[in-house]
mmCIF file of C-alpha atoms in Angstrom:
data_model
loop_
_atom_site.group_PDB
_atom_site.id
_atom_site.type_symbol
_atom_site.label_atom_id
_atom_site.label_comp_id
_atom_site.label_asym_id
_atom_site.label_seq_id
_atom_site.Cartn_x
_atom_site.Cartn_y
_atom_site.Cartn_z
ATOM 1 C CA MET A 702 17.125 -14.969 -0.039
ATOM 2 C CA THR A 703 14.417 -15.344 -2.641
ATOM 3 C CA GLN A 704 12.315 -12.224 -3.025
ATOM 4 C CA GLU A 705 8.824 -11.751 -4.329
ATOM 5 C CA ILE A 706 7.101 -8.522 -5.289
ATOM 6 C CA ALA A 707 3.681 -7.263 -4.183
ATOM 7 C CA THR A 708 2.106 -4.171 -5.738
ATOM 8 C CA LEU A 709 -0.714 -2.544 -3.787
ATOM 9 C CA ALA A 710 -2.709 0.687 -3.952
ATOM 10 C CA GLY A 711 -4.486 1.782 -0.795
ATOM 11 C CA GLY A 712 -4.762 5.558 -0.906
ATOM 12 C CA CYS A 713 -1.858 7.899 -0.330
ATOM 13 C CA PHE A 714 1.374 6.005 -0.869
ATOM 14 C CA TRP A 715 3.040 7.786 2.054
ATOM 15 C CA CYS A 716 0.616 6.021 4.419
ATOM 16 C CA VAL A 717 0.966 2.535 3.019
ATOM 17 C CA GLU A 718 4.746 2.771 2.554
ATOM 18 C CA ALA A 719 5.273 3.815 6.196
ATOM 19 C CA VAL A 720 3.484 0.704 7.445
ATOM 20 C CA PHE A 721 5.246 -1.828 5.238
ATOM 21 C CA ASP A 722 8.658 -0.313 6.002
ATOM 22 C CA ASP A 723 8.129 -1.698 9.540
ATOM 23 C CA VAL A 724 7.213 -5.287 8.570
ATOM 24 C CA ILE A 725 9.552 -8.212 9.185
ATOM 25 C CA GLY A 726 10.479 -9.882 5.902
ATOM 26 C CA VAL A 727 10.030 -6.730 3.832
ATOM 27 C CA ALA A 728 13.326 -5.848 2.177
ATOM 28 C CA ALA A 729 12.228 -2.672 0.390
ATOM 29 C CA VAL A 730 9.191 -0.507 -0.277
ATOM 30 C CA GLU A 731 9.011 1.837 -3.241
ATOM 31 C CA SER A 732 6.307 4.409 -3.958
ATOM 32 C CA GLY A 733 5.100 4.818 -7.518
ATOM 33 C CA TYR A 734 2.291 4.943 -10.024
ATOM 34 C CA ILE A 735 0.537 2.073 -11.812
ATOM 35 C CA GLY A 736 -2.586 1.311 -13.801
ATOM 36 C CA GLY A 737 -2.836 4.398 -15.968
ATOM 37 C CA THR A 738 -2.492 5.444 -19.582
ATOM 38 C CA VAL A 739 0.206 8.138 -19.527
ATOM 39 C CA PRO A 740 3.837 6.964 -19.763
ATOM 40 C CA ASN A 741 6.158 8.322 -17.050
ATOM 41 C CA PRO A 742 3.520 10.370 -15.216
ATOM 42 C CA THR A 743 4.453 13.038 -12.719
ATOM 43 C CA TYR A 744 2.930 13.408 -9.274
ATOM 44 C CA LYS A 745 1.125 16.538 -10.467
ATOM 45 C CA GLN A 746 -0.391 14.645 -13.415
ATOM 46 C CA VAL A 747 -1.484 11.715 -11.229
ATOM 47 C CA CYS A 748 -2.997 14.067 -8.615
ATOM 48 C CA GLY A 749 -5.009 15.689 -11.396
ATOM 49 C CA GLY A 750 -6.871 12.387 -11.708
ATOM 50 C CA ASP A 751 -6.718 12.244 -15.501
ATOM 51 C CA THR A 752 -3.965 9.654 -16.048
ATOM 52 C CA GLY A 753 -5.781 6.639 -14.582
ATOM 53 C CA HIS A 754 -2.804 5.795 -12.359
ATOM 54 C CA ALA A 755 -3.086 4.827 -8.720
ATOM 55 C CA GLU A 756 -0.627 5.931 -6.070
ATOM 56 C CA ALA A 757 0.803 2.577 -5.086
ATOM 57 C CA ILE A 758 3.671 0.794 -3.406
ATOM 58 C CA ARG A 759 5.847 -2.013 -4.635
ATOM 59 C CA ILE A 760 7.036 -4.295 -1.831
ATOM 60 C CA ALA A 761 10.041 -6.625 -2.127
ATOM 61 C CA PHE A 762 9.623 -9.333 0.493
ATOM 62 C CA ASP A 763 11.045 -12.675 1.593
ATOM 63 C CA PRO A 764 8.240 -15.262 1.382
ATOM 64 C CA ALA A 765 10.135 -17.488 3.841
ATOM 65 C CA VAL A 766 9.585 -14.775 6.471
ATOM 66 C CA ILE A 767 6.222 -13.262 5.488
ATOM 67 C CA SER A 768 3.731 -14.683 3.033
ATOM 68 C CA TYR A 769 1.916 -12.804 0.299
ATOM 69 C CA ASP A 770 -1.321 -13.705 2.119
ATOM 70 C CA ASP A 771 -0.030 -12.011 5.287
ATOM 71 C CA ILE A 772 0.958 -8.928 3.298
ATOM 72 C CA LEU A 773 -2.555 -8.769 1.845
ATOM 73 C CA ASP A 774 -4.139 -9.188 5.295
ATOM 74 C CA ILE A 775 -2.040 -6.280 6.608
ATOM 75 C CA PHE A 776 -3.020 -4.241 3.532
ATOM 76 C CA PHE A 777 -6.717 -4.757 4.272
ATOM 77 C CA HIS A 778 -6.169 -3.870 7.932
ATOM 78 C CA ILE A 779 -4.433 -0.544 7.282
ATOM 79 C CA HIS A 780 -6.824 1.089 4.833
ATOM 80 C CA ASP A 781 -10.574 1.183 4.249
ATOM 81 C CA PRO A 782 -11.274 -1.081 1.267
ATOM 82 C CA THR A 783 -14.939 -0.052 1.265
ATOM 83 C CA GLN A 784 -14.279 3.487 0.047
ATOM 84 C CA LEU A 785 -14.537 3.793 -3.724
ATOM 85 C CA ASN A 786 -11.806 5.966 -5.237
ATOM 86 C CA ARG A 787 -10.840 7.565 -1.953
ATOM 87 C CA GLN A 788 -9.237 7.169 1.433
ATOM 88 C CA GLY A 789 -10.577 9.686 3.926
ATOM 89 C CA ASN A 790 -10.174 13.184 2.492
ATOM 90 C CA ASP A 791 -7.999 11.951 -0.406
ATOM 91 C CA VAL A 792 -10.499 11.643 -3.263
ATOM 92 C CA GLY A 793 -10.017 10.430 -6.833
ATOM 93 C CA THR A 794 -9.220 7.267 -8.772
ATOM 94 C CA GLN A 795 -5.553 7.769 -7.905
ATOM 95 C CA TYR A 796 -6.483 6.815 -4.309
ATOM 96 C CA ARG A 797 -8.392 3.646 -5.210
ATOM 97 C CA SER A 798 -7.955 0.358 -3.394
ATOM 98 C CA ALA A 799 -6.365 -2.098 -5.827
ATOM 99 C CA ILE A 800 -4.123 -5.135 -6.000
ATOM 100 C CA PHE A 801 -1.845 -5.665 -9.002
ATOM 101 C CA PRO A 802 -0.872 -9.376 -8.944
ATOM 102 C CA HIS A 803 2.385 -10.507 -10.547
ATOM 103 C CA SER A 804 1.305 -14.119 -11.139
ATOM 104 C CA PRO A 805 -1.798 -16.321 -11.320
ATOM 105 C CA GLY A 806 -0.965 -17.505 -7.781
ATOM 106 C CA GLN A 807 -0.959 -13.934 -6.493
ATOM 107 C CA GLU A 808 -4.242 -13.271 -8.262
ATOM 108 C CA ALA A 809 -5.840 -16.305 -6.582
ATOM 109 C CA SER A 810 -4.471 -15.142 -3.217
ATOM 110 C CA ALA A 811 -5.851 -11.651 -3.829
ATOM 111 C CA ARG A 812 -9.331 -13.047 -4.485
ATOM 112 C CA LYS A 813 -9.184 -15.059 -1.246
ATOM 113 C CA ALA A 814 -7.893 -12.035 0.693
ATOM 114 C CA ILE A 815 -10.830 -9.937 -0.515
ATOM 115 C CA GLU A 816 -13.191 -12.670 0.704
ATOM 116 C CA ARG A 817 -11.442 -12.717 4.109
ATOM 117 C CA ALA A 818 -11.607 -8.921 4.306
ATOM 118 C CA ARG A 819 -15.348 -8.895 3.604
ATOM 119 C CA GLN A 820 -15.881 -10.550 6.981
ATOM 120 C CA ASP A 821 -14.313 -7.533 8.734
ATOM 121 C CA TRP A 822 -16.361 -4.785 7.076
ATOM 122 C CA ASP A 823 -20.046 -3.859 7.285
ATOM 123 C CA LYS A 824 -19.988 -2.295 3.798
ATOM 124 C CA PRO A 825 -18.970 -3.991 0.527
ATOM 125 C CA VAL A 826 -15.247 -4.253 -0.196
ATOM 126 C CA VAL A 827 -14.562 -2.368 -3.446
ATOM 127 C CA THR A 828 -10.886 -3.310 -3.844
ATOM 128 C CA THR A 829 -10.165 -4.216 -7.444
ATOM 129 C CA ILE A 830 -7.749 -6.758 -8.844
ATOM 130 C CA GLU A 831 -6.127 -5.091 -11.825
ATOM 131 C CA PRO A 832 -3.786 -6.508 -14.450
ATOM 132 C CA GLU A 833 -0.076 -6.083 -14.075
ATOM 133 C CA ALA A 834 0.855 -2.801 -15.723
ATOM 134 C CA PRO A 835 3.916 -0.627 -16.232
ATOM 135 C CA TRP A 836 5.353 0.616 -12.943
ATOM 136 C CA TYR A 837 6.613 4.173 -12.684
ATOM 137 C CA VAL A 838 8.721 5.056 -9.663
ATOM 138 C CA ALA A 839 7.493 8.194 -7.921
ATOM 139 C CA GLU A 840 9.775 11.179 -7.623
ATOM 140 C CA ASP A 841 12.634 10.879 -5.106
ATOM 141 C CA TYR A 842 10.994 13.182 -2.572
ATOM 142 C CA HIS A 843 8.110 10.680 -2.189
ATOM 143 C CA GLN A 844 10.379 7.770 -1.235
ATOM 144 C CA GLU A 845 10.484 7.160 2.540
ATOM 145 C CA TYR A 846 8.485 10.362 2.903
ATOM 146 C CA PHE A 847 7.051 9.695 6.343
ATOM 147 C CA GLU A 848 10.448 8.656 7.703
ATOM 148 C CA ARG A 849 12.038 11.884 6.455
ATOM 149 C CA GLU A 850 9.247 14.471 6.704
ATOM 150 C CA GLY A 851 6.455 12.987 8.802
ATOM 151 C CA ALA A 852 6.973 14.879 12.049
ATOM 152 C CA GLY A 853 7.038 18.205 10.203
ATOM 153 C CA ASN A 854 4.052 17.577 7.934
ATOM 154 C CA ALA A 855 0.537 18.234 9.252
ATOM 155 C CA TYR A 856 -1.033 15.678 6.849
ATOM 156 C CA CYS A 857 1.360 12.988 8.035
ATOM 157 C CA MET A 858 0.710 13.754 11.692
ATOM 158 C CA ALA A 859 -3.065 13.704 11.168
ATOM 159 C CA VAL A 860 -3.322 10.725 8.788
ATOM 160 C CA VAL A 861 -0.151 8.633 8.585
ATOM 161 C CA ALA A 862 0.921 8.651 12.241
ATOM 162 C CA PRO A 863 -2.395 7.298 13.630
ATOM 163 C CA LYS A 864 -2.506 4.624 10.910
ATOM 164 C CA LEU A 865 1.050 3.585 11.752
ATOM 165 C CA GLN A 866 0.291 3.550 15.484
ATOM 166 C CA LYS A 867 -2.783 1.347 14.922
ATOM 167 C CA PHE A 868 -0.749 -1.028 12.790
ATOM 168 C CA ARG A 869 2.116 -1.260 15.311
ATOM 169 C CA LYS A 870 -0.328 -2.042 18.115
ATOM 170 C CA SER A 871 -2.189 -4.718 16.129
ATOM 171 C CA TYR A 872 0.863 -6.337 14.531
ATOM 172 C CA ALA A 873 3.561 -5.996 17.201
ATOM 173 C CA ALA A 874 4.899 -9.495 16.464
ATOM 174 C CA ARG A 875 5.468 -8.551 12.808
ATOM 175 C CA LEU A 876 7.542 -5.422 13.475
ATOM 176 C CA LYS A 877 11.200 -5.204 12.516
ATOM 177 C CA ARG A 878 11.907 -3.252 15.700
ATOM 178 C CA GLN A 879 10.321 -5.994 17.795
ATOM 179 C CA ALA A 880 12.531 -8.596 16.111
ATOM 180 C CA GLU A 881 15.645 -6.497 16.828
ATOM 181 C CA VAL A 882 14.754 -6.403 20.541
ATOM 182 C CA SER A 883 13.939 -10.117 20.831
#
């Protein structure tokens, strides 16, 4: 299997990771930090908003099963790309909406995906396309956070769970669980 990588920032990485963990063709999702100026930042530093990093996810996927374009369309469906430097109550540049392409082809696809997304929103899409930058894996306790802690975390129940439910309803044919049943 040939794998490609997509790196996306769409607010809290717990939310975005939980969705892409469910997608057919996605082999792995890793939470981390990208786009800042401090080497090896900690969660506390990133949350302070002074490092320039975004909370992001890195997705390893099989392009024979799901295309980069489809991943971008899901990305635009599961977060609000019209909110500048925030998602809901999470405020700061670390929660910005951004795409970090790994090739000129991905950059071209990102530009087209933003144009497609504009048709679905009444306000301007503020998602940025940022240059590839060093990737810093988030601390272990952030990996698969919703899977491990979601039911016991009020934030996850209020924010992540509804987002995941909306995604599962809209993209039932793209779910790993659906494929296992079929």
